[in-house]
mmCIF file of C-alpha atoms in Angstrom:
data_model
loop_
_atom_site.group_PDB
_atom_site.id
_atom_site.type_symbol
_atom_site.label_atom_id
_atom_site.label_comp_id
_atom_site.label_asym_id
_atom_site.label_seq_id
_atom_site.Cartn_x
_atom_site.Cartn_y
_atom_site.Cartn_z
ATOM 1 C CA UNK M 1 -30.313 110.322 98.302
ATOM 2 C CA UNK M 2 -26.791 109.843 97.024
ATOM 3 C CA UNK M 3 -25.786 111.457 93.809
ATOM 4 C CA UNK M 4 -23.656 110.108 91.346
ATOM 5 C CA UNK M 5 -20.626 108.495 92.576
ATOM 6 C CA UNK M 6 -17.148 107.970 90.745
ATOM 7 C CA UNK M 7 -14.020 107.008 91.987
ATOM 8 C CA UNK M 8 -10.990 107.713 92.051
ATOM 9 C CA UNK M 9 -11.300 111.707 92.028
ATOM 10 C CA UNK M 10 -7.560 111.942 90.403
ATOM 11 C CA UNK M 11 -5.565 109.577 89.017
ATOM 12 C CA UNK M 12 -2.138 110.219 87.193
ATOM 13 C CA UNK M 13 -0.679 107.716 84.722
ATOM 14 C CA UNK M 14 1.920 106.967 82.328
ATOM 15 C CA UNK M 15 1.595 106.576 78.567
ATOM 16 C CA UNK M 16 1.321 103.308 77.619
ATOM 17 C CA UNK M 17 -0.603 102.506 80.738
ATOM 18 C CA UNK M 18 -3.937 101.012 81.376
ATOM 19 C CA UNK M 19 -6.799 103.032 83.333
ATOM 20 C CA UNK M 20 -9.842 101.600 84.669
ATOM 21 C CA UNK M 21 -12.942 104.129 86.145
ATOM 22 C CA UNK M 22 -15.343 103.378 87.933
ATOM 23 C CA UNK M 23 -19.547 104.622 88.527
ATOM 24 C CA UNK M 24 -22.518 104.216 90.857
ATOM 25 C CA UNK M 25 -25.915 105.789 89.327
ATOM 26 C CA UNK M 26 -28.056 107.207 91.749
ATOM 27 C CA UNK M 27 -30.480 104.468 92.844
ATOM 28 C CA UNK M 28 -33.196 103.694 90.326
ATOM 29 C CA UNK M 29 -31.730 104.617 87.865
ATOM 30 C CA UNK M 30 -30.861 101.779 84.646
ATOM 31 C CA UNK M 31 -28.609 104.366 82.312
ATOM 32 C CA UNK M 32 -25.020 104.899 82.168
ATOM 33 C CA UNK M 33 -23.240 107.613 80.054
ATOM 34 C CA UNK M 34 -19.479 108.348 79.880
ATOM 35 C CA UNK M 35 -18.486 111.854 78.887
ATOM 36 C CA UNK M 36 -14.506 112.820 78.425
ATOM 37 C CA UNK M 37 -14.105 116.903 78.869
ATOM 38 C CA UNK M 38 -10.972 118.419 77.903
ATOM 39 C CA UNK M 39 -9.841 121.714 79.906
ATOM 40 C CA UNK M 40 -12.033 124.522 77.898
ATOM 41 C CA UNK M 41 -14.099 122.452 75.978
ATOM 42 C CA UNK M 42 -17.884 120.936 76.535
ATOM 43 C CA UNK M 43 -18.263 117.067 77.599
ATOM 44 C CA UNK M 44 -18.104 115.151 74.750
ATOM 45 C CA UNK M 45 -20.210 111.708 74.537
ATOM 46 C CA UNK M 46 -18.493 108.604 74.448
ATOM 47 C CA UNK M 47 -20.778 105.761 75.583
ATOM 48 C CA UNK M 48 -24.237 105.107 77.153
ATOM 49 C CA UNK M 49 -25.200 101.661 78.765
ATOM 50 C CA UNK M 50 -28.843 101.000 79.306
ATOM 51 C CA UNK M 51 -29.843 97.643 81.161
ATOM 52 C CA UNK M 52 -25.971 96.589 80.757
ATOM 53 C CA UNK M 53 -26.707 96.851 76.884
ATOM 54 C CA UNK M 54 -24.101 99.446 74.995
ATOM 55 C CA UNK M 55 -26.894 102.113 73.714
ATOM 56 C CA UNK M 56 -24.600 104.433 72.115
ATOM 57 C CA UNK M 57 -21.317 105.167 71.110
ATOM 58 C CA UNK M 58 -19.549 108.504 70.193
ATOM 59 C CA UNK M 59 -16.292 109.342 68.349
ATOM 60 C CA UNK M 60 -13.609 107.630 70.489
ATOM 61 C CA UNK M 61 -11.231 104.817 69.208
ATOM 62 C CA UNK M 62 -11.392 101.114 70.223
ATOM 63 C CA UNK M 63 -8.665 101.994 73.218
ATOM 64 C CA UNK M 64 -11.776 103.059 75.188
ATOM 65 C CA UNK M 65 -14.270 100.549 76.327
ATOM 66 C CA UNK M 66 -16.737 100.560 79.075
ATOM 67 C CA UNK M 67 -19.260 97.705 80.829
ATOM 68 C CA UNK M 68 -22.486 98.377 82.972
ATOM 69 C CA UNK M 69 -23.131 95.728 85.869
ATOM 70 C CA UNK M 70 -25.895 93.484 87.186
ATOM 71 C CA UNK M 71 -26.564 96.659 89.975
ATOM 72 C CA UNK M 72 -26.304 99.181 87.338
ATOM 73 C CA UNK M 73 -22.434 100.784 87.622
ATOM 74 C CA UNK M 74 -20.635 100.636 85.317
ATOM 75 C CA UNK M 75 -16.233 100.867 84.462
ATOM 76 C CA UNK M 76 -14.885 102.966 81.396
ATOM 77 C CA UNK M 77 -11.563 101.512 80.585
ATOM 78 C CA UNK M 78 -8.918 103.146 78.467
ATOM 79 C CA UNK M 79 -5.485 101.228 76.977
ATOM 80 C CA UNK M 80 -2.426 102.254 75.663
ATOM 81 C CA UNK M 81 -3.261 105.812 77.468
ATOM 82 C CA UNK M 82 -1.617 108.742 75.349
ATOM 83 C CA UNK M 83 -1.102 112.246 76.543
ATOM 84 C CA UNK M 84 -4.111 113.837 74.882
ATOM 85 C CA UNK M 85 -6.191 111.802 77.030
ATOM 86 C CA UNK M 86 -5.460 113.822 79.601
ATOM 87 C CA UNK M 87 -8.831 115.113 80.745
ATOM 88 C CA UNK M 88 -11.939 114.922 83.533
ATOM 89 C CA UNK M 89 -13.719 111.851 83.030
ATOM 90 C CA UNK M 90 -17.694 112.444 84.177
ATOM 91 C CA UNK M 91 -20.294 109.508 84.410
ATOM 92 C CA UNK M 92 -24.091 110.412 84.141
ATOM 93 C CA UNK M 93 -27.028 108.195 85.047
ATOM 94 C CA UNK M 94 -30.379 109.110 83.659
ATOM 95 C CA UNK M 95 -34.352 109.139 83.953
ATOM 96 C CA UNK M 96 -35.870 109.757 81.175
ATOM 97 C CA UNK M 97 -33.687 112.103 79.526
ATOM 98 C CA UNK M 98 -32.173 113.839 82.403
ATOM 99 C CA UNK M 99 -28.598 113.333 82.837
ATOM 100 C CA UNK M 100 -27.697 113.511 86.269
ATOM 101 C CA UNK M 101 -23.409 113.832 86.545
ATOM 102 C CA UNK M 102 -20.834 113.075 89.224
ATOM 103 C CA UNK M 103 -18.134 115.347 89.969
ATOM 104 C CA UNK M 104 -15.593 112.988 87.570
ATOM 105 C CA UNK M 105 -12.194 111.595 87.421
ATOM 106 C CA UNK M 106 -9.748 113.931 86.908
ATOM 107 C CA UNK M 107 -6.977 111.390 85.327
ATOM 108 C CA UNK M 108 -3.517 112.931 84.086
ATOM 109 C CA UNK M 109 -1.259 111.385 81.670
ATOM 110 C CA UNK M 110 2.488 112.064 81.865
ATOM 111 C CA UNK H 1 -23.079 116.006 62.032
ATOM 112 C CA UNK H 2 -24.472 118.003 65.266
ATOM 113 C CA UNK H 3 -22.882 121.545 66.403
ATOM 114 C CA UNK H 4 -23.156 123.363 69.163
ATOM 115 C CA UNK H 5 -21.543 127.233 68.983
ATOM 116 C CA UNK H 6 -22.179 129.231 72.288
ATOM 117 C CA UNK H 7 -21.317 133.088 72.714
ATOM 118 C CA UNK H 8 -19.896 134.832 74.172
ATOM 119 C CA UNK H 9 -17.224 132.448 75.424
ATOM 120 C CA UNK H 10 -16.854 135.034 78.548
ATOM 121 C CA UNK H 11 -19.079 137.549 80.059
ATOM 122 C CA UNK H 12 -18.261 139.678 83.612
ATOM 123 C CA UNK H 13 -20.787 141.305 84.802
ATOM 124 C CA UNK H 14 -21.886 144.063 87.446
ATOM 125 C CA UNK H 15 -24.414 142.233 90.461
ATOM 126 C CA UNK H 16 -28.033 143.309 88.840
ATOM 127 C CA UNK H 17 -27.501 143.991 85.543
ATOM 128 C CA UNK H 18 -28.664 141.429 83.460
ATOM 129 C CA UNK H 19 -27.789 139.648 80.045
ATOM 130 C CA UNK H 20 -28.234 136.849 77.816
ATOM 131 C CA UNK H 21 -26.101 133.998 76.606
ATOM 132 C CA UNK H 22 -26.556 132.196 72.995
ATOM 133 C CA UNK H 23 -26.687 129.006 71.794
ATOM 134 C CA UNK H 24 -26.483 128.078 68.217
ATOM 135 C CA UNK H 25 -26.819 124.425 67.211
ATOM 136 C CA UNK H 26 -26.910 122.719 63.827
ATOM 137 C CA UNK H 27 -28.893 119.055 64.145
ATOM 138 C CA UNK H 28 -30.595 116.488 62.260
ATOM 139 C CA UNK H 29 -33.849 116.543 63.756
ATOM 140 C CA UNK H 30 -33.995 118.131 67.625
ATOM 141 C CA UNK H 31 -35.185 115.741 70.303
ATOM 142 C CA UNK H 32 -34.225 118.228 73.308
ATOM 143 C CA UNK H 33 -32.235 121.109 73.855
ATOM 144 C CA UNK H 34 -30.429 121.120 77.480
ATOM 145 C CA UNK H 35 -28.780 123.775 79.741
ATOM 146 C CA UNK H 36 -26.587 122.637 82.159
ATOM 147 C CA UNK H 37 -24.414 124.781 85.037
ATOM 148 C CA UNK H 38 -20.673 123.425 86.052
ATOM 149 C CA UNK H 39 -18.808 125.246 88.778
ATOM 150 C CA UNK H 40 -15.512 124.503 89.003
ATOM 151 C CA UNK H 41 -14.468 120.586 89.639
ATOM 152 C CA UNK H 42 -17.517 119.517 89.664
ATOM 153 C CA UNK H 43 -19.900 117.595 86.949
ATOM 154 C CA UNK H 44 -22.246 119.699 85.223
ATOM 155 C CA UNK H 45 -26.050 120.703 86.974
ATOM 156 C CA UNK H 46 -29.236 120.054 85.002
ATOM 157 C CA UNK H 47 -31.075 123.115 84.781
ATOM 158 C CA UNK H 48 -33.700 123.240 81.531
ATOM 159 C CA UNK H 49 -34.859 121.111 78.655
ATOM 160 C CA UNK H 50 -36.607 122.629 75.530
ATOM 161 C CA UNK H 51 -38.102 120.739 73.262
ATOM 162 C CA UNK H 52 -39.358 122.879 70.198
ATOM 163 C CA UNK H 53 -39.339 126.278 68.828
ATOM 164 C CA UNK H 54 -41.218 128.315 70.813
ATOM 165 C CA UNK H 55 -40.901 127.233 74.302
ATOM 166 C CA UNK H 56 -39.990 128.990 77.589
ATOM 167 C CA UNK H 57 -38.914 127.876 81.065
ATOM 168 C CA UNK H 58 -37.822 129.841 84.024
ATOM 169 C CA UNK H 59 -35.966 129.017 87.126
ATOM 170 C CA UNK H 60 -35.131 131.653 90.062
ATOM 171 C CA UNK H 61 -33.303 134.492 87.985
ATOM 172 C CA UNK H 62 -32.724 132.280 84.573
ATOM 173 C CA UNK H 63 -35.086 131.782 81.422
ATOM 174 C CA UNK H 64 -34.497 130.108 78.890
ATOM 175 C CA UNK H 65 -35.881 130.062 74.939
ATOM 176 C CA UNK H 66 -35.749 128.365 72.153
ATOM 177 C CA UNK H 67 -36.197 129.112 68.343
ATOM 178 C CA UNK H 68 -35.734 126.815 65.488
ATOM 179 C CA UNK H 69 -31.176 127.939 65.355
ATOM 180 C CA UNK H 70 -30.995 128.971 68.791
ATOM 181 C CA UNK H 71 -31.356 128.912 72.268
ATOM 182 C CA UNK H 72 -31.248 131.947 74.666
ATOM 183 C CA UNK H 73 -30.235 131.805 78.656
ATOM 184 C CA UNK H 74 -31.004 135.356 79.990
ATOM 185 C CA UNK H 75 -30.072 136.192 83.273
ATOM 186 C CA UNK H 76 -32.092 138.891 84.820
ATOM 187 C CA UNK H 77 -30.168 141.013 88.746
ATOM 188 C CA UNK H 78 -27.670 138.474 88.445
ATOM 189 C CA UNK H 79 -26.137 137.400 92.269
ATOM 190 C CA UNK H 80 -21.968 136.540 92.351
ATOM 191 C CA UNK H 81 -23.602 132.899 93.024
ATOM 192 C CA UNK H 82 -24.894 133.057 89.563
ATOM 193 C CA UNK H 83 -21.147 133.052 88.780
ATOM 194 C CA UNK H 84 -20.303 129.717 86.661
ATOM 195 C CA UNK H 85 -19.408 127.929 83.146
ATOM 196 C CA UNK H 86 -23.144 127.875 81.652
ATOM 197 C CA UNK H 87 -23.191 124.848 79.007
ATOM 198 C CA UNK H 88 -25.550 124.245 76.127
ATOM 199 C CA UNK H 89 -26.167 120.860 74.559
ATOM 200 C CA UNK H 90 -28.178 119.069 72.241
ATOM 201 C CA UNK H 91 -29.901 115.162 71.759
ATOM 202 C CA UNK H 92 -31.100 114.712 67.890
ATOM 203 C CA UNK H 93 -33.768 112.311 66.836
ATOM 204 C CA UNK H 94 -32.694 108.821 66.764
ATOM 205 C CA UNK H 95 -33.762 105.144 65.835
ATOM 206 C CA UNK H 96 -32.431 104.143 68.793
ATOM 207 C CA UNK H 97 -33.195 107.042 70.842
ATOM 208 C CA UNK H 98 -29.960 106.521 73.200
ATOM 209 C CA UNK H 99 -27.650 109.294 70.736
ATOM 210 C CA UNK H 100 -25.470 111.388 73.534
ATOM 211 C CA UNK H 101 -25.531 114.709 73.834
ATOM 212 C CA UNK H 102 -23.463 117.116 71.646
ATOM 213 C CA UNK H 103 -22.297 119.891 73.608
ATOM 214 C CA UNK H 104 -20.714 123.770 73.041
ATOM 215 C CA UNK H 105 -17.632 124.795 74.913
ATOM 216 C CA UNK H 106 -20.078 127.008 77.286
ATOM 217 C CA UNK H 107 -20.141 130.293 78.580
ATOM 218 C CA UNK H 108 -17.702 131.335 81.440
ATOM 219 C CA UNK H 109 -19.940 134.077 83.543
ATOM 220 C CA UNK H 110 -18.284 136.334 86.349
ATOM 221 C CA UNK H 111 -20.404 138.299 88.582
ATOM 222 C CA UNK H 112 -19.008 140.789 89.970
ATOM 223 C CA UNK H 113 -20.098 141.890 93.719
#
């Protein structure tokens, strides 16, 4: 079975620019979460989608905003990108409360 | 608001000689305590959930406890495969029950051949 899928792997922007990731859950699975993880630090939360419902949102401004299909993916979209959100993006889709995680976006900001 | 403190924030160690790694967390009302394994560029690898004070699970050459301030990973004749950031994080009681997890910076461990 296929893992958790994200895409692109890297991605280097601008500041000022617009970003747009994007998730597959492993099949079966109906929950989306969006983690951000900063060089040296833990993942830190920043939305969960359940049945394309927002079921959670952690401490990020209104520049980040995310959707969760009809087949279950889901996009996290970022505006007016800044340098500090320079980071590894990682999507997890979950079973119960099992997180399952991709291998990320790594997206740059110059 | 939750916290999640791990120590130490790096360990080397010899091949065989076995340790433990800490996790101290502050929440309002513990749903699950996770431990998760990332090697480098990579997402992070479920390995444990503990659920109240008391509890043990093992896997291979990890165990891991729980008490009602911490939570303990010991590693007993570590391998160099063992090497890896080992990350501690923690889901609190919700209404909703759909709160992310809070995580700690994790535990960089080197094993040395």
């Amino acid at each position: 079975d296929a893992g958790v899928t994200q895409s692109p792997t890297h991605l280097i922007k601008t500041r000022g620019q617009h970003v747009t990731l994007r998730c597959s859950p492993i099949s079966g699975h109906k929950s989306v979460s969006w983690y951000q993880q900063v060089l040296g630090q833990g993942p830190q939360f920043i939305f969960q989608y359940y049945e394309k419902e927002e079921r959670g949102r952690g401490n990020f401004p209104d520049r980040f905003s995310a959707r969760q299909f009809p087949n279950y993916s889901s996009e996290l979209n970022v505006n007016a990108l800044l340098l500090g959100d320079s980071a590894l993006y990682l999507c997890a889709s979950s079973f119960g409360e099992k997180l399952f995680f991709g291998s990320g976006t790594q997206l740059s900001v110059l | 608001e939750d916290q999640v403190t791990q120590s130490p924030e790096a360990l080397r160690l010899q091949e065989g000689e076995s340790s433990s790694l800490n996790c101290s967390y502050t929440v309002s009302g513990l749903r699950g305590l996770f431990w998760y394994r990332q090697d480098p560029g990579k997402g992070p690898e479920f390995l444990f959930t503990l659920y109240s004070a008391g509890e043990e699970k093992e896997k291979e050459r990890l165990k891991a406890t729980l008490t009602k301030k911490e939570s303990f990973l010991h590693i007993t004749a570590p391998k160099p495969e063992d090497s890896a950031t080992y990350l501690c994080a923690v889901q609190a009681m919700s209404g909703g029950g759909a709160d992310g997890l809070t995580f700690g910076k994790g535990t960089h461990l080197i094993i040395q051949p």
